[in-house]
Amino acid sequence: MPFESKKVFASLPQVERGVSKIIGGDPKGNNFLYTNGKCVIVRNVDNPAIADIYTEHAHQVVVAKYAPSGFYIASGDISGKLRIWDTTQKEHLLKYEYQPFAGKIKDIAWTEDSKRLAVVGEGREKFGAVFLWDTGSSVGEISGHNKVINSVDIKQTRPYRIVTGSDDNCAAFFEGPPFKFKFTISDHGRFVNCVRFSPDGNRFATSSADGQIFVYDGKTGEKVCGLGGNKAHDGGIYAISWSPDSNHLLSASGDKTAKIWDVGTNSIVTTFNMGSNVLDQQLGCLWQKDHLLSLSLSGYINYLDKNNPNKPLRVIKGHSKSIQCLTVHKNGGKTYIYSGSHDGHINYWDSETGENDDFSGKGHTNQVSRMAVDEMDQLVSCSMDDTVRYTSLTKRDYSGQDVVKMDIQPKCLAVGPGGYTAVVCIGQIILMKNKKKCFAIEDPGYEPEVVAIHPGGGTVAVGGLDGKVHLYSIQGNTLKNDEMTLEAKGPVTDLAYSHDGAFLAVCDANKVVTVFSVADRYAEHNIFYGHHAKIVCIAWSPDNEHFASGGMDMMVYVWTLSDPETRIKIPDAHRLHHVSSLAWLDERTLVTTSHDASVKEWSISYK
């Protein structure tokens, strides 16, 4: 293959305030999984940089659970589709697909023989279903609730029992198979968020928005105790997870703590304080082998440390919202990837290990639209919060003084030698020097979209919705119109100069890339056809002979400058999501990102 996937840096879980988030565990204890958008993300619990992304759902996925055999995963989405797919092969072949009810699936449970499934959520008439995994035929009914069911679990030893928890403040207990409603448990005063059987089946626990956890006998459903007396947490409890030996329980709460309980003695073993910010609310947890994972409202995954409850062992960061732009930069011998997302976060990734973090301090408050690194090793970024920021890549700390406020929302920027930055705003072109505005072209006579500065400095190319590239020259602190325009084949969506400054590549909404030769007074050098939809991003390889383009058709093409026919096509680079940005780490390594909030590295080999 001329290309192969080298690394996948996965997105974080998609979380929303006040809604519990389920993190699934692999029965062998190696992986954990969660959902974001239309993707199911499977990560290695010992080394979370190893990730796999399943993207076959047509709608947003809510929950995914491993079968106890470990060979299949069942995942459910907001339309009520349940997909059961293979985990052993790279292709993740679909085994079965069912529609148990019409509405969002909120939780899934398997029996220990991996033969039956219970699925619950927001249905119209019914809120749950139990059926055989291979035929879909019913093995009982989930009844007894009159509101949406949030959680379900099946006892992992015979005789089977099912317990459910619902927004009607009740839990319900079922015996089977065939599963029949036995009785309702109405000890809680608020929504029941999570119900879980212990691995040995002797107990089950229910947790609720009223801050209480109750423990019951797994076989009869009789109440054993309430953990912590009348209150287990000061806030709603979103998730609980049993230890593998069934003696302890981990709970995650909106009061920004997680706790470990000794269920036998009804006592707190450890309290983990996660912080004081609202983003430190804990919405999910998982006890996997020796790892204790909890999930914050920020989307960060915390590895809890029993010996030091106030500081997690490690925190997995990343993006949980779609990524709009990325750039790469060598810093101290390592190459870093910088990615900016829809909610204003900027993250940096070590391109080798996938270790990542965000900048400290307060940064952009809205979508980061474009980023570039200038010659002083500063990351220059523009955002929909109407600012341009300069952030030092050695300090990696947002500072208040390096923010330049724009009068109009900026869309794109480019950096050039001599401290120059060109910024395209709505209906306006701004030239900046040394972090200060020095010149503005108000109403250039067309709507500017994108901008590039020639690597040698001097020339600024601005692409417009009018389907033309307009050239300007930098003269001291002013921009002078060169009265020269280049014709693209449609509204310009991105443009880039090759690193040696010899060529300018322009891509447009009419699916064409046009390359102009700078030395021949910007004569048209070649035209590249192949995309099936609007092209949105373009980037040159350091060898100046190849460049890559990404489009709304979810394709990435790597083109050869001298021969438009020789192209490498990467289909489904980010399946079901179009590629939003591209960059090259070196001549053979391409980085892509997309609205699925993940970053991928590809090895490209030329013939």
mmCIF file of C-alpha atoms in Angstrom, residues 214-560:
data_model
loop_
_atom_site.group_PDB
_atom_site.id
_atom_site.type_symbol
_atom_site.label_atom_id
_atom_site.label_comp_id
_atom_site.label_asym_id
_atom_site.label_seq_id
_atom_site.Cartn_x
_atom_site.Cartn_y
_atom_site.Cartn_z
ATOM 1 C CA PHE A 214 -28.103 1.439 48.259
ATOM 2 C CA VAL A 215 -26.824 -2.149 48.279
ATOM 3 C CA TYR A 216 -29.152 -5.149 47.801
ATOM 4 C CA ASP A 217 -28.950 -8.919 47.794
ATOM 5 C CA GLY A 218 -28.223 -10.062 44.237
ATOM 6 C CA LYS A 219 -30.521 -13.098 44.291
ATOM 7 C CA THR A 220 -33.574 -11.847 46.185
ATOM 8 C CA GLY A 221 -33.328 -8.090 45.748
ATOM 9 C CA GLU A 222 -33.637 -7.455 49.510
ATOM 10 C CA LYS A 223 -32.078 -4.248 50.785
ATOM 11 C CA VAL A 224 -28.789 -4.766 52.656
ATOM 12 C CA CYS A 225 -27.690 -1.213 53.516
ATOM 13 C CA GLY A 226 -27.320 2.390 52.420
ATOM 14 C CA LEU A 227 -23.670 3.359 51.989
ATOM 15 C CA GLY A 228 -22.472 6.206 54.213
ATOM 16 C CA GLY A 229 -25.699 6.323 56.222
ATOM 17 C CA ASN A 230 -28.223 8.701 54.682
ATOM 18 C CA LYS A 231 -25.835 10.372 52.178
ATOM 19 C CA ALA A 232 -22.963 8.867 50.231
ATOM 20 C CA HIS A 233 -22.063 12.084 48.356
ATOM 21 C CA ASP A 234 -23.073 15.752 48.582
ATOM 22 C CA GLY A 235 -24.060 15.763 44.915
ATOM 23 C CA GLY A 236 -25.806 13.472 42.470
ATOM 24 C CA ILE A 237 -23.997 10.172 41.868
ATOM 25 C CA TYR A 238 -23.559 9.501 38.161
ATOM 26 C CA ALA A 239 -21.726 6.197 38.106
ATOM 27 C CA ILE A 240 -20.607 3.244 40.220
ATOM 28 C CA SER A 241 -18.190 0.412 39.448
ATOM 29 C CA TRP A 242 -17.371 -2.719 41.498
ATOM 30 C CA SER A 243 -13.860 -3.942 42.228
ATOM 31 C CA PRO A 244 -12.970 -7.290 40.574
ATOM 32 C CA ASP A 245 -13.106 -9.031 44.002
ATOM 33 C CA SER A 246 -16.673 -7.676 44.665
ATOM 34 C CA ASN A 247 -15.638 -6.211 48.065
ATOM 35 C CA HIS A 248 -15.285 -2.553 47.090
ATOM 36 C CA LEU A 249 -17.296 -0.038 45.097
ATOM 37 C CA LEU A 250 -16.065 3.068 43.273
ATOM 38 C CA SER A 251 -18.533 5.961 42.952
ATOM 39 C CA ALA A 252 -18.341 9.167 40.872
ATOM 40 C CA SER A 253 -20.344 12.247 41.783
ATOM 41 C CA GLY A 254 -21.283 15.784 40.787
ATOM 42 C CA ASP A 255 -19.792 16.982 44.094
ATOM 43 C CA LYS A 256 -16.393 16.760 42.285
ATOM 44 C CA THR A 257 -15.228 13.683 44.187
ATOM 45 C CA ALA A 258 -14.881 9.964 43.622
ATOM 46 C CA LYS A 259 -14.977 7.539 46.557
ATOM 47 C CA ILE A 260 -14.003 3.927 47.252
ATOM 48 C CA TRP A 261 -16.374 2.099 49.614
ATOM 49 C CA ASP A 262 -15.818 -1.087 51.577
ATOM 50 C CA VAL A 263 -19.253 -2.623 51.064
ATOM 51 C CA GLY A 264 -18.910 -5.291 53.797
ATOM 52 C CA THR A 265 -18.180 -2.806 56.580
ATOM 53 C CA ASN A 266 -20.115 0.104 55.005
ATOM 54 C CA SER A 267 -17.182 2.507 55.300
ATOM 55 C CA ILE A 268 -15.283 4.934 53.072
ATOM 56 C CA VAL A 269 -11.809 3.672 52.175
ATOM 57 C CA THR A 270 -10.640 6.671 50.122
ATOM 58 C CA THR A 271 -12.082 9.989 48.931
ATOM 59 C CA PHE A 272 -10.561 11.471 45.776
ATOM 60 C CA ASN A 273 -10.950 15.243 45.549
ATOM 61 C CA MET A 274 -10.858 16.132 41.871
ATOM 62 C CA GLY A 275 -10.893 19.935 42.140
ATOM 63 C CA SER A 276 -13.192 22.884 42.709
ATOM 64 C CA ASN A 277 -14.069 23.888 39.151
ATOM 65 C CA VAL A 278 -17.451 22.913 37.705
ATOM 66 C CA LEU A 279 -15.504 20.983 35.022
ATOM 67 C CA ASP A 280 -14.228 18.687 37.794
ATOM 68 C CA GLN A 281 -17.650 17.060 38.287
ATOM 69 C CA GLN A 282 -17.260 13.284 37.910
ATOM 70 C CA LEU A 283 -19.658 11.739 35.373
ATOM 71 C CA GLY A 284 -18.310 8.220 34.925
ATOM 72 C CA CYS A 285 -15.990 5.621 36.443
ATOM 73 C CA LEU A 286 -14.497 2.196 35.759
ATOM 74 C CA TRP A 287 -12.561 -0.251 37.952
ATOM 75 C CA GLN A 288 -10.399 -2.255 35.567
ATOM 76 C CA LYS A 289 -7.838 -4.694 37.029
ATOM 77 C CA ASP A 290 -5.716 -2.376 39.249
ATOM 78 C CA HIS A 291 -6.706 0.761 37.378
ATOM 79 C CA LEU A 292 -9.312 3.142 38.772
ATOM 80 C CA LEU A 293 -10.615 5.459 36.056
ATOM 81 C CA SER A 294 -12.927 8.410 36.503
ATOM 82 C CA LEU A 295 -14.261 10.844 33.930
ATOM 83 C CA SER A 296 -14.537 14.611 34.479
ATOM 84 C CA LEU A 297 -17.032 17.005 32.911
ATOM 85 C CA SER A 298 -14.019 18.482 31.073
ATOM 86 C CA GLY A 299 -13.832 15.148 29.194
ATOM 87 C CA TYR A 300 -10.491 14.313 30.840
ATOM 88 C CA ILE A 301 -9.965 10.713 31.998
ATOM 89 C CA ASN A 302 -8.290 10.472 35.426
ATOM 90 C CA TYR A 303 -6.289 7.475 36.654
ATOM 91 C CA LEU A 304 -6.937 7.636 40.399
ATOM 92 C CA ASP A 305 -4.123 6.994 42.872
ATOM 93 C CA LYS A 306 -5.190 5.199 46.086
ATOM 94 C CA ASN A 307 -2.004 6.325 47.835
ATOM 95 C CA ASN A 308 -2.392 9.982 46.910
ATOM 96 C CA PRO A 309 -6.114 10.745 46.602
ATOM 97 C CA ASN A 310 -5.655 14.439 45.776
ATOM 98 C CA LYS A 311 -3.553 13.923 42.666
ATOM 99 C CA PRO A 312 -4.361 11.435 39.887
ATOM 100 C CA LEU A 313 -1.551 9.166 38.657
ATOM 101 C CA ARG A 314 -2.151 10.508 35.183
ATOM 102 C CA VAL A 315 -4.775 12.494 33.323
ATOM 103 C CA ILE A 316 -5.587 11.743 29.692
ATOM 104 C CA LYS A 317 -6.288 14.984 27.868
ATOM 105 C CA GLY A 318 -7.225 15.722 24.286
ATOM 106 C CA HIS A 319 -10.195 17.095 22.399
ATOM 107 C CA SER A 320 -13.811 16.183 22.900
ATOM 108 C CA LYS A 321 -15.129 18.647 20.278
ATOM 109 C CA SER A 322 -14.349 18.714 16.563
ATOM 110 C CA ILE A 323 -10.855 19.889 15.593
ATOM 111 C CA GLN A 324 -10.738 22.750 13.073
ATOM 112 C CA CYS A 325 -7.029 23.275 12.434
ATOM 113 C CA LEU A 326 -3.582 21.893 13.128
ATOM 114 C CA THR A 327 0.055 22.749 12.614
ATOM 115 C CA VAL A 328 3.367 21.043 13.395
ATOM 116 C CA HIS A 329 6.614 22.366 14.845
ATOM 117 C CA LYS A 330 9.983 20.959 15.916
ATOM 118 C CA ASN A 331 10.881 21.931 19.457
ATOM 119 C CA GLY A 332 13.976 20.661 21.251
ATOM 120 C CA GLY A 333 14.541 17.767 18.857
ATOM 121 C CA LYS A 334 10.946 16.527 19.106
ATOM 122 C CA THR A 335 8.200 17.208 16.631
ATOM 123 C CA TYR A 336 4.926 18.382 18.148
ATOM 124 C CA ILE A 337 1.489 18.539 16.606
ATOM 125 C CA TYR A 338 -0.698 21.469 17.692
ATOM 126 C CA SER A 339 -4.446 21.128 17.233
ATOM 127 C CA GLY A 340 -7.179 23.696 17.833
ATOM 128 C CA SER A 341 -10.810 22.799 18.327
ATOM 129 C CA HIS A 342 -14.337 24.049 18.047
ATOM 130 C CA ASP A 343 -14.545 24.977 21.749
ATOM 131 C CA GLY A 344 -11.322 27.015 21.827
ATOM 132 C CA HIS A 345 -8.958 24.361 23.226
ATOM 133 C CA ILE A 346 -5.443 24.088 21.828
ATOM 134 C CA ASN A 347 -3.605 20.834 22.522
ATOM 135 C CA TYR A 348 -0.068 19.763 21.759
ATOM 136 C CA TRP A 349 0.926 16.163 21.020
ATOM 137 C CA ASP A 350 4.324 14.513 20.963
ATOM 138 C CA SER A 351 4.244 13.026 17.462
ATOM 139 C CA GLU A 352 6.160 9.909 18.558
ATOM 140 C CA THR A 353 4.511 8.920 21.838
ATOM 141 C CA GLY A 354 1.126 10.644 21.662
ATOM 142 C CA GLU A 355 1.756 12.281 25.056
ATOM 143 C CA ASN A 356 -0.318 15.448 25.065
ATOM 144 C CA ASP A 357 -1.393 18.401 27.151
ATOM 145 C CA ASP A 358 -3.056 21.765 26.779
ATOM 146 C CA PHE A 359 -1.549 25.215 27.422
ATOM 147 C CA SER A 360 -1.879 26.586 30.928
ATOM 148 C CA GLY A 361 -3.889 29.724 31.645
ATOM 149 C CA LYS A 362 -7.002 31.086 29.969
ATOM 150 C CA GLY A 363 -7.036 30.841 26.205
ATOM 151 C CA HIS A 364 -9.524 31.216 23.366
ATOM 152 C CA THR A 365 -13.202 31.093 24.289
ATOM 153 C CA ASN A 366 -14.538 30.054 20.886
ATOM 154 C CA GLN A 367 -13.573 28.048 17.804
ATOM 155 C CA VAL A 368 -9.894 28.212 16.854
ATOM 156 C CA SER A 369 -9.987 28.803 13.096
ATOM 157 C CA ARG A 370 -6.331 28.791 12.050
ATOM 158 C CA MET A 371 -2.887 28.381 13.593
ATOM 159 C CA ALA A 372 0.684 28.903 12.405
ATOM 160 C CA VAL A 373 4.116 28.983 14.039
ATOM 161 C CA ASP A 374 6.248 32.082 13.415
ATOM 162 C CA GLU A 375 10.041 32.403 13.355
ATOM 163 C CA MET A 376 10.157 33.350 17.061
ATOM 164 C CA ASP A 377 8.662 29.969 17.990
ATOM 165 C CA GLN A 378 5.308 31.466 18.853
ATOM 166 C CA LEU A 379 2.031 29.779 18.024
ATOM 167 C CA VAL A 380 -0.138 32.387 16.330
ATOM 168 C CA SER A 381 -3.823 31.507 16.442
ATOM 169 C CA CYS A 382 -7.021 33.270 15.423
ATOM 170 C CA SER A 383 -10.418 32.461 16.801
ATOM 171 C CA MET A 384 -14.128 33.254 16.540
ATOM 172 C CA ASP A 385 -13.752 35.105 19.848
ATOM 173 C CA ASP A 386 -12.396 37.964 17.653
ATOM 174 C CA THR A 387 -8.803 37.680 18.859
ATOM 175 C CA VAL A 388 -5.378 36.761 17.535
ATOM 176 C CA ARG A 389 -3.094 35.208 20.173
ATOM 177 C CA TYR A 390 0.672 34.779 20.272
ATOM 178 C CA THR A 391 1.685 31.929 22.579
ATOM 179 C CA SER A 392 5.309 31.025 23.310
ATOM 180 C CA LEU A 393 5.948 27.355 22.512
ATOM 181 C CA THR A 394 8.767 27.145 25.047
ATOM 182 C CA LYS A 395 6.598 28.369 27.943
ATOM 183 C CA ARG A 396 3.293 26.948 26.639
ATOM 184 C CA ASP A 397 1.409 29.389 28.789
ATOM 185 C CA TYR A 398 -1.340 31.746 27.618
ATOM 186 C CA SER A 399 -0.461 35.241 28.730
ATOM 187 C CA GLY A 400 -2.725 38.267 28.839
ATOM 188 C CA GLN A 401 -0.452 40.690 27.003
ATOM 189 C CA ASP A 402 -0.113 38.764 23.757
ATOM 190 C CA VAL A 403 -3.757 38.948 22.733
ATOM 191 C CA VAL A 404 -4.672 41.266 19.872
ATOM 192 C CA LYS A 405 -8.361 42.176 19.663
ATOM 193 C CA MET A 406 -9.826 42.374 16.159
ATOM 194 C CA ASP A 407 -12.734 44.619 15.180
ATOM 195 C CA ILE A 408 -14.263 41.871 13.065
ATOM 196 C CA GLN A 409 -14.141 38.090 13.403
ATOM 197 C CA PRO A 410 -10.915 36.674 11.913
ATOM 198 C CA LYS A 411 -11.141 33.655 9.593
ATOM 199 C CA CYS A 412 -7.570 32.849 8.637
ATOM 200 C CA LEU A 413 -4.010 33.988 9.208
ATOM 201 C CA ALA A 414 -0.521 33.460 7.829
ATOM 202 C CA VAL A 415 2.902 34.268 9.248
ATOM 203 C CA GLY A 416 5.955 35.438 7.337
ATOM 204 C CA PRO A 417 9.559 36.453 7.993
ATOM 205 C CA GLY A 418 10.279 39.775 9.689
ATOM 206 C CA GLY A 419 7.583 39.433 12.349
ATOM 207 C CA TYR A 420 4.706 39.904 9.892
ATOM 208 C CA THR A 421 1.296 38.288 10.298
ATOM 209 C CA ALA A 422 -1.511 38.658 7.751
ATOM 210 C CA VAL A 423 -5.037 38.160 9.060
ATOM 211 C CA VAL A 424 -8.170 37.788 6.956
ATOM 212 C CA CYS A 425 -11.327 38.927 8.746
ATOM 213 C CA ILE A 426 -14.871 39.122 7.376
ATOM 214 C CA GLY A 427 -14.596 41.769 4.635
ATOM 215 C CA GLN A 428 -11.214 43.001 5.847
ATOM 216 C CA ILE A 429 -7.481 42.255 5.490
ATOM 217 C CA ILE A 430 -5.139 43.191 8.370
ATOM 218 C CA LEU A 431 -1.347 43.323 8.346
ATOM 219 C CA MET A 432 0.350 42.960 11.738
ATOM 220 C CA LYS A 433 3.999 43.443 12.647
ATOM 221 C CA ASN A 434 5.530 42.350 15.960
ATOM 222 C CA LYS A 435 2.126 41.635 17.540
ATOM 223 C CA LYS A 436 0.647 45.041 16.585
ATOM 224 C CA LYS A 437 -1.795 45.989 13.845
ATOM 225 C CA CYS A 438 -0.027 48.212 11.335
ATOM 226 C CA PHE A 439 -2.280 48.279 8.266
ATOM 227 C CA ALA A 440 -5.853 47.423 7.276
ATOM 228 C CA ILE A 441 -7.597 47.110 3.943
ATOM 229 C CA GLU A 442 -11.267 47.780 4.607
ATOM 230 C CA ASP A 443 -13.659 46.400 2.012
ATOM 231 C CA PRO A 444 -11.188 44.960 -0.526
ATOM 232 C CA GLY A 445 -13.965 44.647 -3.123
ATOM 233 C CA TYR A 446 -14.459 40.892 -2.626
ATOM 234 C CA GLU A 447 -14.961 38.567 0.365
ATOM 235 C CA PRO A 448 -11.488 37.336 1.456
ATOM 236 C CA GLU A 449 -11.415 33.775 2.804
ATOM 237 C CA VAL A 450 -7.830 32.521 3.164
ATOM 238 C CA VAL A 451 -4.325 33.955 3.151
ATOM 239 C CA ALA A 452 -0.715 32.827 2.646
ATOM 240 C CA ILE A 453 2.601 34.704 2.859
ATOM 241 C CA HIS A 454 5.470 33.823 0.492
ATOM 242 C CA PRO A 455 8.278 32.101 2.490
ATOM 243 C CA GLY A 456 10.713 34.767 1.282
ATOM 244 C CA GLY A 457 8.380 37.468 2.570
ATOM 245 C CA GLY A 458 7.178 40.376 0.482
ATOM 246 C CA THR A 459 4.109 38.819 -1.104
ATOM 247 C CA VAL A 460 0.730 38.109 0.473
ATOM 248 C CA ALA A 461 -1.751 35.948 -1.453
ATOM 249 C CA VAL A 462 -5.414 36.250 -0.473
ATOM 250 C CA GLY A 463 -8.013 33.816 -1.791
ATOM 251 C CA GLY A 464 -11.563 35.067 -2.176
ATOM 252 C CA LEU A 465 -15.108 33.831 -2.585
ATOM 253 C CA ASP A 466 -14.954 35.457 -6.021
ATOM 254 C CA GLY A 467 -12.845 32.515 -7.222
ATOM 255 C CA LYS A 468 -9.658 34.565 -7.531
ATOM 256 C CA VAL A 469 -6.352 34.864 -5.676
ATOM 257 C CA HIS A 470 -5.381 38.516 -5.142
ATOM 258 C CA LEU A 471 -1.702 39.374 -4.675
ATOM 259 C CA TYR A 472 -0.437 42.141 -2.397
ATOM 260 C CA SER A 473 3.095 43.214 -1.526
ATOM 261 C CA ILE A 474 4.323 44.144 1.952
ATOM 262 C CA GLN A 475 6.066 47.503 1.858
ATOM 263 C CA GLY A 476 7.268 48.490 5.324
ATOM 264 C CA ASN A 477 4.087 48.798 7.372
ATOM 265 C CA THR A 478 1.648 48.821 4.453
ATOM 266 C CA LEU A 479 0.064 46.356 2.054
ATOM 267 C CA LYS A 480 0.015 47.416 -1.572
ATOM 268 C CA ASN A 481 -2.345 45.835 -4.087
ATOM 269 C CA ASP A 482 -0.268 44.367 -6.936
ATOM 270 C CA GLU A 483 -3.306 44.633 -9.251
ATOM 271 C CA MET A 484 -2.707 41.003 -10.155
ATOM 272 C CA THR A 485 -5.250 38.218 -9.747
ATOM 273 C CA LEU A 486 -4.987 34.483 -10.395
ATOM 274 C CA GLU A 487 -8.021 32.558 -11.562
ATOM 275 C CA ALA A 488 -9.047 29.521 -9.506
ATOM 276 C CA LYS A 489 -11.824 27.197 -10.692
ATOM 277 C CA GLY A 490 -14.262 28.249 -7.953
ATOM 278 C CA PRO A 491 -14.471 30.015 -4.576
ATOM 279 C CA VAL A 492 -11.041 29.605 -2.942
ATOM 280 C CA THR A 493 -11.113 27.413 0.200
ATOM 281 C CA ASP A 494 -7.378 27.215 1.010
ATOM 282 C CA LEU A 495 -4.003 28.061 -0.478
ATOM 283 C CA ALA A 496 -0.374 27.363 0.393
ATOM 284 C CA TYR A 497 3.101 28.233 -0.906
ATOM 285 C CA SER A 498 5.611 25.400 -1.246
ATOM 286 C CA HIS A 499 8.410 25.619 1.341
ATOM 287 C CA ASP A 500 10.952 26.789 -1.272
ATOM 288 C CA GLY A 501 8.506 29.448 -2.475
ATOM 289 C CA ALA A 502 8.500 28.185 -6.063
ATOM 290 C CA PHE A 503 4.818 27.253 -6.320
ATOM 291 C CA LEU A 504 1.456 28.371 -4.984
ATOM 292 C CA ALA A 505 -1.233 25.666 -4.667
ATOM 293 C CA VAL A 506 -4.850 26.825 -4.556
ATOM 294 C CA CYS A 507 -7.850 24.608 -3.837
ATOM 295 C CA ASP A 508 -11.461 25.591 -4.386
ATOM 296 C CA ALA A 509 -15.083 24.659 -3.790
ATOM 297 C CA ASN A 510 -15.322 23.217 -7.317
ATOM 298 C CA LYS A 511 -13.151 20.200 -6.391
ATOM 299 C CA VAL A 512 -9.996 21.369 -8.215
ATOM 300 C CA VAL A 513 -6.443 22.135 -7.100
ATOM 301 C CA THR A 514 -4.567 24.635 -9.293
ATOM 302 C CA VAL A 515 -0.811 25.133 -8.917
ATOM 303 C CA PHE A 516 0.812 28.376 -10.081
ATOM 304 C CA SER A 517 4.514 28.823 -10.768
ATOM 305 C CA VAL A 518 5.814 31.874 -8.852
ATOM 306 C CA ALA A 519 8.909 32.448 -11.026
ATOM 307 C CA ASP A 520 6.850 32.532 -14.259
ATOM 308 C CA ARG A 521 4.786 35.470 -12.980
ATOM 309 C CA TYR A 522 2.326 33.028 -11.404
ATOM 310 C CA ALA A 523 1.567 31.200 -14.642
ATOM 311 C CA GLU A 524 -0.716 28.165 -14.258
ATOM 312 C CA HIS A 525 1.591 25.167 -13.823
ATOM 313 C CA ASN A 526 -0.801 22.239 -13.459
ATOM 314 C CA ILE A 527 -4.376 21.333 -12.555
ATOM 315 C CA PHE A 528 -5.296 18.424 -10.287
ATOM 316 C CA TYR A 529 -8.711 16.719 -10.480
ATOM 317 C CA GLY A 530 -9.931 13.859 -8.280
ATOM 318 C CA HIS A 531 -11.972 15.064 -5.330
ATOM 319 C CA HIS A 532 -15.736 14.422 -5.484
ATOM 320 C CA ALA A 533 -16.680 17.351 -3.260
ATOM 321 C CA LYS A 534 -15.441 20.726 -2.047
ATOM 322 C CA ILE A 535 -11.757 20.681 -1.037
ATOM 323 C CA VAL A 536 -11.163 22.338 2.322
ATOM 324 C CA CYS A 537 -7.448 22.102 3.151
ATOM 325 C CA ILE A 538 -4.064 21.805 1.484
ATOM 326 C CA ALA A 539 -0.477 21.313 2.710
ATOM 327 C CA TRP A 540 2.932 20.932 1.023
ATOM 328 C CA SER A 541 5.381 18.198 1.901
ATOM 329 C CA PRO A 542 8.873 19.403 2.947
ATOM 330 C CA ASP A 543 10.227 17.864 -0.300
ATOM 331 C CA ASN A 544 8.335 20.559 -2.303
ATOM 332 C CA GLU A 545 7.446 17.866 -4.848
ATOM 333 C CA HIS A 546 4.303 16.501 -3.196
ATOM 334 C CA PHE A 547 1.293 18.118 -1.550
ATOM 335 C CA ALA A 548 -1.828 16.785 0.128
ATOM 336 C CA SER A 549 -5.421 17.943 -0.060
ATOM 337 C CA GLY A 550 -8.459 16.987 2.023
ATOM 338 C CA GLY A 551 -12.090 17.479 1.155
ATOM 339 C CA MET A 552 -15.722 17.161 2.106
ATOM 340 C CA ASP A 553 -15.729 13.799 0.268
ATOM 341 C CA MET A 554 -13.733 12.422 3.262
ATOM 342 C CA MET A 555 -10.803 11.733 0.932
ATOM 343 C CA VAL A 556 -7.194 12.746 1.312
ATOM 344 C CA TYR A 557 -5.103 12.831 -1.865
ATOM 345 C CA VAL A 558 -1.326 13.115 -1.983
ATOM 346 C CA TRP A 559 -0.397 14.688 -5.350
ATOM 347 C CA THR A 560 2.868 14.765 -7.260
#
